[in-house]
PDB file of C-alpha atoms in Angstrom:
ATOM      1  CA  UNK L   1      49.902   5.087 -21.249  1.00 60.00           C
ATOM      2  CA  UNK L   2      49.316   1.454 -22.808  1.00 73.00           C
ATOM      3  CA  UNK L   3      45.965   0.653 -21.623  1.00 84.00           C
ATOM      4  CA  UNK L   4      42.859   0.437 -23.725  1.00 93.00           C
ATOM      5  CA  UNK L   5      39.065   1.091 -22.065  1.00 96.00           C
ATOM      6  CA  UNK L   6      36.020   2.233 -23.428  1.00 97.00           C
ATOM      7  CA  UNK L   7      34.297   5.766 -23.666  1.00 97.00           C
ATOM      8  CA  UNK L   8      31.045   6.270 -22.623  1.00 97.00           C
ATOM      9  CA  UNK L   9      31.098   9.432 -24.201  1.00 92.00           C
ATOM     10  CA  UNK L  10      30.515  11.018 -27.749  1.00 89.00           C
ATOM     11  CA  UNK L  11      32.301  13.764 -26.928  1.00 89.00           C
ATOM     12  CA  UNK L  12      34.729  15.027 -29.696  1.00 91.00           C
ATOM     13  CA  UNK L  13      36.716  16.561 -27.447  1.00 92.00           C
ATOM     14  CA  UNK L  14      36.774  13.692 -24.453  1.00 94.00           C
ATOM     15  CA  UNK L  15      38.121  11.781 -27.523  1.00 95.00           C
ATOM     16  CA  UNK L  16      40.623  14.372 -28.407  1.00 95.00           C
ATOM     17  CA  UNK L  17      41.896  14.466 -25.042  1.00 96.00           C
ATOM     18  CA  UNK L  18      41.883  10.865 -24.511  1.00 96.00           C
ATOM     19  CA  UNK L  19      44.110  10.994 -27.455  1.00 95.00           C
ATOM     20  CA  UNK L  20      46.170  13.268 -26.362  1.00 95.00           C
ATOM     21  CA  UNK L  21      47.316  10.954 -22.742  1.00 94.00           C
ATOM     22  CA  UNK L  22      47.833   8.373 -25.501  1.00 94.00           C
ATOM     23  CA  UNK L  23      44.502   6.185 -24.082  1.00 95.00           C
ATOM     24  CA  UNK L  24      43.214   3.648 -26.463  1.00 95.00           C
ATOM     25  CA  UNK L  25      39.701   3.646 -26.279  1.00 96.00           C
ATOM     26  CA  UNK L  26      36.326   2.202 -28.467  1.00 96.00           C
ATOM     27  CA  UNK L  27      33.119   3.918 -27.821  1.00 96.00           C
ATOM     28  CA  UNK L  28      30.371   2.480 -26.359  1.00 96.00           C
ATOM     29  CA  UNK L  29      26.458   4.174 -25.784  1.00 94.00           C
ATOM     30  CA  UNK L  30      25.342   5.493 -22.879  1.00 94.00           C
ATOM     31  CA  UNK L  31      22.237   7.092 -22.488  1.00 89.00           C
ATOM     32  CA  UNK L  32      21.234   8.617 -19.063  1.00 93.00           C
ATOM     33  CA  UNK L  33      18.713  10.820 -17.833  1.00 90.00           C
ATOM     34  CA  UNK L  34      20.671  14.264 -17.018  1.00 88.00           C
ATOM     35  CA  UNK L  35      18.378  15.953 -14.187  1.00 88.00           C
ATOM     36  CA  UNK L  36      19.362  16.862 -10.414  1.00 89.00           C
ATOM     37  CA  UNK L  37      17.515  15.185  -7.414  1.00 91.00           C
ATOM     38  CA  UNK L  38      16.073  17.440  -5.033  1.00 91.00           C
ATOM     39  CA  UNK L  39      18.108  18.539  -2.353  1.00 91.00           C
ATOM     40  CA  UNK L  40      21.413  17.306  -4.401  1.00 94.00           C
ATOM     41  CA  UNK L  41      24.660  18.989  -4.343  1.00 94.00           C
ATOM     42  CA  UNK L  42      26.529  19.780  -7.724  1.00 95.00           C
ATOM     43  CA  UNK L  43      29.219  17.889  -6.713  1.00 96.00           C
ATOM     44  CA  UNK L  44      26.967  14.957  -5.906  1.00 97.00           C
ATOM     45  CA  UNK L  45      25.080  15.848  -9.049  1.00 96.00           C
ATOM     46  CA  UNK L  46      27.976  15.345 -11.910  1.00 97.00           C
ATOM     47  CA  UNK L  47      29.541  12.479  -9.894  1.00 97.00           C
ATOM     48  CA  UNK L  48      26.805  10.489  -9.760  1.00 97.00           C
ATOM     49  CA  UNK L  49      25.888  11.266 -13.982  1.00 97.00           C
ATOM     50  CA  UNK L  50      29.417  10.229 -14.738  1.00 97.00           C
ATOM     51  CA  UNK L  51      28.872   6.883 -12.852  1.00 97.00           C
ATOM     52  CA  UNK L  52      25.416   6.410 -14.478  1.00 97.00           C
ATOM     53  CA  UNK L  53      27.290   6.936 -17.736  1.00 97.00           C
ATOM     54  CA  UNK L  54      30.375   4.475 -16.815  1.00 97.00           C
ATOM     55  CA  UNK L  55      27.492   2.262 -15.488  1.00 97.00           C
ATOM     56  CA  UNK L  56      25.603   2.673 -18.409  1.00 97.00           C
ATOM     57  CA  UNK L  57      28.176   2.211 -21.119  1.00 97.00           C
ATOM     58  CA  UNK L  58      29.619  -0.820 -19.099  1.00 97.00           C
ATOM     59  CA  UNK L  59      26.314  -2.582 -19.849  1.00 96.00           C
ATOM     60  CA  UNK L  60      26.648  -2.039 -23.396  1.00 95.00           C
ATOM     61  CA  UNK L  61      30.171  -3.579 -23.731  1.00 94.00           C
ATOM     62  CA  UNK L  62      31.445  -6.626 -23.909  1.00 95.00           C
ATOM     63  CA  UNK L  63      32.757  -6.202 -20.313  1.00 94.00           C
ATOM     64  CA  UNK L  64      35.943  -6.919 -21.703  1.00 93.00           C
ATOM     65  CA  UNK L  65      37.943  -3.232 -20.433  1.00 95.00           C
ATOM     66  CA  UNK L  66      36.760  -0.949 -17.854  1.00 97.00           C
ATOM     67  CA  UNK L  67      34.232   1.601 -19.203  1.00 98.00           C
ATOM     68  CA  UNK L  68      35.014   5.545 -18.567  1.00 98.00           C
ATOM     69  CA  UNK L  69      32.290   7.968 -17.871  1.00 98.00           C
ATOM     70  CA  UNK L  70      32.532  11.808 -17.516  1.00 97.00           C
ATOM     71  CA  UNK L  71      30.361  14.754 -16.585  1.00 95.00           C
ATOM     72  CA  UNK L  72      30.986  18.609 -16.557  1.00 94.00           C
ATOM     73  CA  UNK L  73      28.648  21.050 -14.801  1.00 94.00           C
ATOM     74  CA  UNK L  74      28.927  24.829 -14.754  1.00 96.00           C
ATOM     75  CA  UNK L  75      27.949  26.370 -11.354  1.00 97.00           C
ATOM     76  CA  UNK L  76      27.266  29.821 -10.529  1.00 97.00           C
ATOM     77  CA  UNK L  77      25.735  31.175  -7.308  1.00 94.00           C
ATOM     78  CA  UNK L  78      24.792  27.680  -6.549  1.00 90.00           C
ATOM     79  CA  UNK L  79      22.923  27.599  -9.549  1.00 93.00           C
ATOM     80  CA  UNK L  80      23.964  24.530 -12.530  1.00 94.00           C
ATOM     81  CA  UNK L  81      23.774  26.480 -15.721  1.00 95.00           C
ATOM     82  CA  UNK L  82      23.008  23.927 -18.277  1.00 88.00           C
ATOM     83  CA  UNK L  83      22.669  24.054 -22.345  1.00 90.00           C
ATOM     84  CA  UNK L  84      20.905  27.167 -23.672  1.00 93.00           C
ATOM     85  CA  UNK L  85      17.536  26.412 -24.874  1.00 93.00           C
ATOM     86  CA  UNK L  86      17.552  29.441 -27.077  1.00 94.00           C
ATOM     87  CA  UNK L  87      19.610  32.816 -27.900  1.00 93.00           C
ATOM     88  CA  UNK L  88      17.582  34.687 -25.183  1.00 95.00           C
ATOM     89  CA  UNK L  89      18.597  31.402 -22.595  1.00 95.00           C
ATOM     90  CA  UNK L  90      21.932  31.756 -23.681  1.00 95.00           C
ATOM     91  CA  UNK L  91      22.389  35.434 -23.426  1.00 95.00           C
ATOM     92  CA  UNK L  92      20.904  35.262 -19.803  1.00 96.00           C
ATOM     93  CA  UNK L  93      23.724  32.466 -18.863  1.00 96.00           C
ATOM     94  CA  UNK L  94      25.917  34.789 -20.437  1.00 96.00           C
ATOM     95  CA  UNK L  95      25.318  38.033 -18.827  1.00 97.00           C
ATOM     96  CA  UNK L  96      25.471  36.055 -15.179  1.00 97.00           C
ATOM     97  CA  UNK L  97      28.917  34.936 -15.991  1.00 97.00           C
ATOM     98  CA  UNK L  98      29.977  38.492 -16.876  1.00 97.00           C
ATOM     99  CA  UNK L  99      32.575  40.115 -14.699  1.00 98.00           C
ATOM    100  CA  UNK L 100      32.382  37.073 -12.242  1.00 98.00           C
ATOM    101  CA  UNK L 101      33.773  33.918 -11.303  1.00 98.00           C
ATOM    102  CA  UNK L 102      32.313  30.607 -11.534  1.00 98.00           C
ATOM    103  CA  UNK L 103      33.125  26.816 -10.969  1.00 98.00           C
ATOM    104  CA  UNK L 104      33.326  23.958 -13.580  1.00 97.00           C
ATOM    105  CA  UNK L 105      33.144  20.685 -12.130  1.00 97.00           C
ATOM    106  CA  UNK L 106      33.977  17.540 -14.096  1.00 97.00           C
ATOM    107  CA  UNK L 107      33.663  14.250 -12.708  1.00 98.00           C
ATOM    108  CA  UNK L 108      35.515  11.525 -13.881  1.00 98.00           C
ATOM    109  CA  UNK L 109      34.390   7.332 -13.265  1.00 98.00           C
ATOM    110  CA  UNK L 110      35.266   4.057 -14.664  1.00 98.00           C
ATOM    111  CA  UNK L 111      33.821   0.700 -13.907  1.00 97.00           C
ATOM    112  CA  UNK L 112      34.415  -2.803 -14.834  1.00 96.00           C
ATOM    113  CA  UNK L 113      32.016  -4.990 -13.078  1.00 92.00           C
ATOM    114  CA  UNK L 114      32.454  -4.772  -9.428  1.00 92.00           C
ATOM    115  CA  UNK L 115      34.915  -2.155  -9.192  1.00 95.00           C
ATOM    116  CA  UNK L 116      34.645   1.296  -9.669  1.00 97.00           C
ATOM    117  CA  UNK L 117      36.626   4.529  -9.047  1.00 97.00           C
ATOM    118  CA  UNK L 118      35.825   7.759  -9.537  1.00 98.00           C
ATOM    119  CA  UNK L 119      37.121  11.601  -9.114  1.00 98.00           C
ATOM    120  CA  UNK L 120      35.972  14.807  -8.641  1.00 98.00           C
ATOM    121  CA  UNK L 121      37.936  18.277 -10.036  1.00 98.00           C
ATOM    122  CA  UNK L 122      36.907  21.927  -9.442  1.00 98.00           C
ATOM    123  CA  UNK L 123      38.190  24.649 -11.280  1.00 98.00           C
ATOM    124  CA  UNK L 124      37.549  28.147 -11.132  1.00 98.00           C
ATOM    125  CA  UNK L 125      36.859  30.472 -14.176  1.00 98.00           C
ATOM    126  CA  UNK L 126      36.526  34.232 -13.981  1.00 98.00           C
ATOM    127  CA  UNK L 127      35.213  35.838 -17.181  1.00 97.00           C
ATOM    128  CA  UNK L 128      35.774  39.668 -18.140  1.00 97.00           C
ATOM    129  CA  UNK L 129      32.723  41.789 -18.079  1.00 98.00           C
ATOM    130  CA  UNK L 130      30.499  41.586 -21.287  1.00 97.00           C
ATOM    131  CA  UNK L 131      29.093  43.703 -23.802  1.00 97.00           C
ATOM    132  CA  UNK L 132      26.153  42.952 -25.157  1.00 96.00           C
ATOM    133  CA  UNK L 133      27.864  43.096 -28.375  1.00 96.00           C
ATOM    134  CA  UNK L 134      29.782  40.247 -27.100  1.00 96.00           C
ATOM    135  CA  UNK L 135      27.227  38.526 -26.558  1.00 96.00           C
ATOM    136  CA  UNK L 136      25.354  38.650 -29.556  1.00 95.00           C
ATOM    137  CA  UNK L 137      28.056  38.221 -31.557  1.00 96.00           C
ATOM    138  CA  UNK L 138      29.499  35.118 -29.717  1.00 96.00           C
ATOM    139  CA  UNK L 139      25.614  33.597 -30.421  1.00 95.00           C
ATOM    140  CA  UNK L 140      26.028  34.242 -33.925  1.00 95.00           C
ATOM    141  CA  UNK L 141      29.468  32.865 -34.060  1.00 96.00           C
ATOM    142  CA  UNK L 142      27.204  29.348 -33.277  1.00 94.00           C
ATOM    143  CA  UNK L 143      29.509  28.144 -30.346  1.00 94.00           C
ATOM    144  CA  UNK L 144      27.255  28.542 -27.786  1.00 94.00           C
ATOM    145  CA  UNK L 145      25.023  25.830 -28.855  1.00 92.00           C
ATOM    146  CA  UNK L 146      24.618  22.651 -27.069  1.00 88.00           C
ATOM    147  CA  UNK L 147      27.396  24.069 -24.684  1.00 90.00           C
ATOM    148  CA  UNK L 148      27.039  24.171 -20.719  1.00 89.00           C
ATOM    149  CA  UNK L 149      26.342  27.959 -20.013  1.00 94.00           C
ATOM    150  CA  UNK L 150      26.532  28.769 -23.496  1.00 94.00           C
ATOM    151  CA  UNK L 151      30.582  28.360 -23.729  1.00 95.00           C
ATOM    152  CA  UNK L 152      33.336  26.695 -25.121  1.00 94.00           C
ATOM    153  CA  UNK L 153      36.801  27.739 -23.247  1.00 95.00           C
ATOM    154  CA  UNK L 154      38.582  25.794 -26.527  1.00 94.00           C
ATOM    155  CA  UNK L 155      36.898  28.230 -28.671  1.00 94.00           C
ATOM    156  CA  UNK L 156      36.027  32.017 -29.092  1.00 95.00           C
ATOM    157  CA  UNK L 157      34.829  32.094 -25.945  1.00 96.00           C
ATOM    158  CA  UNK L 158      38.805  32.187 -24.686  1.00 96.00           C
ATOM    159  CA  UNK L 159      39.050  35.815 -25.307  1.00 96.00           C
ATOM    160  CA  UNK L 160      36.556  36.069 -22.304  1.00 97.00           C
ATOM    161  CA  UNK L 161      37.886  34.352 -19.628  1.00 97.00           C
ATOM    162  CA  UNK L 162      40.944  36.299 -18.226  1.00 96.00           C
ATOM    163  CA  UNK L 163      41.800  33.837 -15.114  1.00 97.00           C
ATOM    164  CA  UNK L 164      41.634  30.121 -14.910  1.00 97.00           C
ATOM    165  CA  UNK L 165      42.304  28.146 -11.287  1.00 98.00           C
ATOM    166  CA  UNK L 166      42.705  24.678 -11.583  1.00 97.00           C
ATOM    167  CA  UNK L 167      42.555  22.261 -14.504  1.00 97.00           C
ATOM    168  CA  UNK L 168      41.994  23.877 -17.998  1.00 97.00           C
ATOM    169  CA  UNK L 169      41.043  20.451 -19.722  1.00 97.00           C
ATOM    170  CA  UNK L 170      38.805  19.860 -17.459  1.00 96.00           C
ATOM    171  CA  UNK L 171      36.801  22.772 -18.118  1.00 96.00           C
ATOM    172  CA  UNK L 172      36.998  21.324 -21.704  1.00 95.00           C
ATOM    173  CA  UNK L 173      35.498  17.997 -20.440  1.00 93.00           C
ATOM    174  CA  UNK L 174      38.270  15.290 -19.195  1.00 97.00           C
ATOM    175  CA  UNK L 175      40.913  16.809 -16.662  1.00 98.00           C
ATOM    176  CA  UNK L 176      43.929  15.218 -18.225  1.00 97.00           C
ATOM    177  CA  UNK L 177      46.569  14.592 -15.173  1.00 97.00           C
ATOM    178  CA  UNK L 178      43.266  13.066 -13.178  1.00 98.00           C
ATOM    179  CA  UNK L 179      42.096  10.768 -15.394  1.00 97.00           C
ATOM    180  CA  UNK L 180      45.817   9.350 -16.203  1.00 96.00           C
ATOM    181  CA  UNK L 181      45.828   8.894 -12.184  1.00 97.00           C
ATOM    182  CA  UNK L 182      42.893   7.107 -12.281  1.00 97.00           C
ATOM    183  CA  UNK L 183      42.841   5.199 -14.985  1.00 96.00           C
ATOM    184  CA  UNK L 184      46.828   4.034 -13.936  1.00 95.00           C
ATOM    185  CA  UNK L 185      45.223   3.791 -10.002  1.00 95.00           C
ATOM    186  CA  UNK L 186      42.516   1.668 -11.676  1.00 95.00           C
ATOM    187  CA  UNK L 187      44.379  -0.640 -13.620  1.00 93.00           C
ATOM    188  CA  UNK L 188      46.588  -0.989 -10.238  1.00 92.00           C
ATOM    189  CA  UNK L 189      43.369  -2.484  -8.110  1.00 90.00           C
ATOM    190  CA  UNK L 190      41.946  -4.565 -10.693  1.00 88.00           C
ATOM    191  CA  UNK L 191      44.909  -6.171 -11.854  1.00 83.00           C
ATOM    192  CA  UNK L 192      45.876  -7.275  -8.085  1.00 78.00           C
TER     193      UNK L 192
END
């Protein structure tokens, strides 16, 4: 894929999968206020953020390339699970995943100027039940941190999760085979 954009992201691993589709990218800051409206779905929820990043970061470049923004949201029982606060926010996230399944949403956007195009990917994790020795040994482990719900699926937390439906990198952030559709479908419209 021979196109070059920028990432609205600082994201180690949105960079490493970037890299890995073979996008060249520069990033570029975008800083967004991260908090659901009332009354607004999940799906609405991480769409609109990863606009508001693309949107964001597109104001910071040199408007040169399009701009790519991406959000991932953990849901469970309609409830977004966020980044733990604390070990005792974490180990609550943690025990409601336990023996259950839950969605990961990531939502995908770029923009350059006028245009924009964006997509939407669900997938569907199911974790093992967990021990509270799991759990307080995957908090000292330090992965949870800064994590949505308190997990990594690229890390430790792997030996959890003993079903996956739908798109493993984009539980990791950036749904690979999306994003190369988009950006390609993208580069399609603009350059007509």
């Amino acid at each position: 894929m021979n196109v070059s954009i920028y990432l609205a992201s600082s994201s180690p691993r949105r960079s490493e999968l970037l890299n890995q589709i073979g996008v060249l990218f520069d990033r570029v800051k975008a800083a967004i206020e991260e908090k659901p409206e009332t009354g607004e779905s999940a799906q609405d929820y991480v769409l609109r953020l990863a606009l508001q990043k693309a949107q964001a970061g597109f104001k910071n470049s040199d408007k040169e390339r399009p701009v790519l923004g991406a959000d991932t949201i953990i849901v469970i029982d309609q409830k977004i699970l966020e980044k733990p606060r604390d070990k005792k926010h974490a180990r609550e996230m943690l025990q409601l995943l336990s023996g259950r399944v839950h969605q990961v949403f990531t939502a995908v956007a770029l923009v350059q100027g006028v245009y924009t195009k964006s997509t939407l990917v669900k997938t569907e994790v199911s974790f093992k039940k967990l021990s509270e020795q799991d759990i307080s040994d995957y908090w000292r482990s330090g992965e949870p941190v800064g994590k949505a719900a308190g997990y990594a699926i690229q890390g430790i937390a792997g030996k959890f999760i003993n079903n996956i439906s739908g798109s493993y990198s984009g539980v990791v952030g950036l749904p690979l085979f999306e994003t190369a559709e988009l950006i390609r479908e993208f580069m399609e419209e603009v350059n007509h």
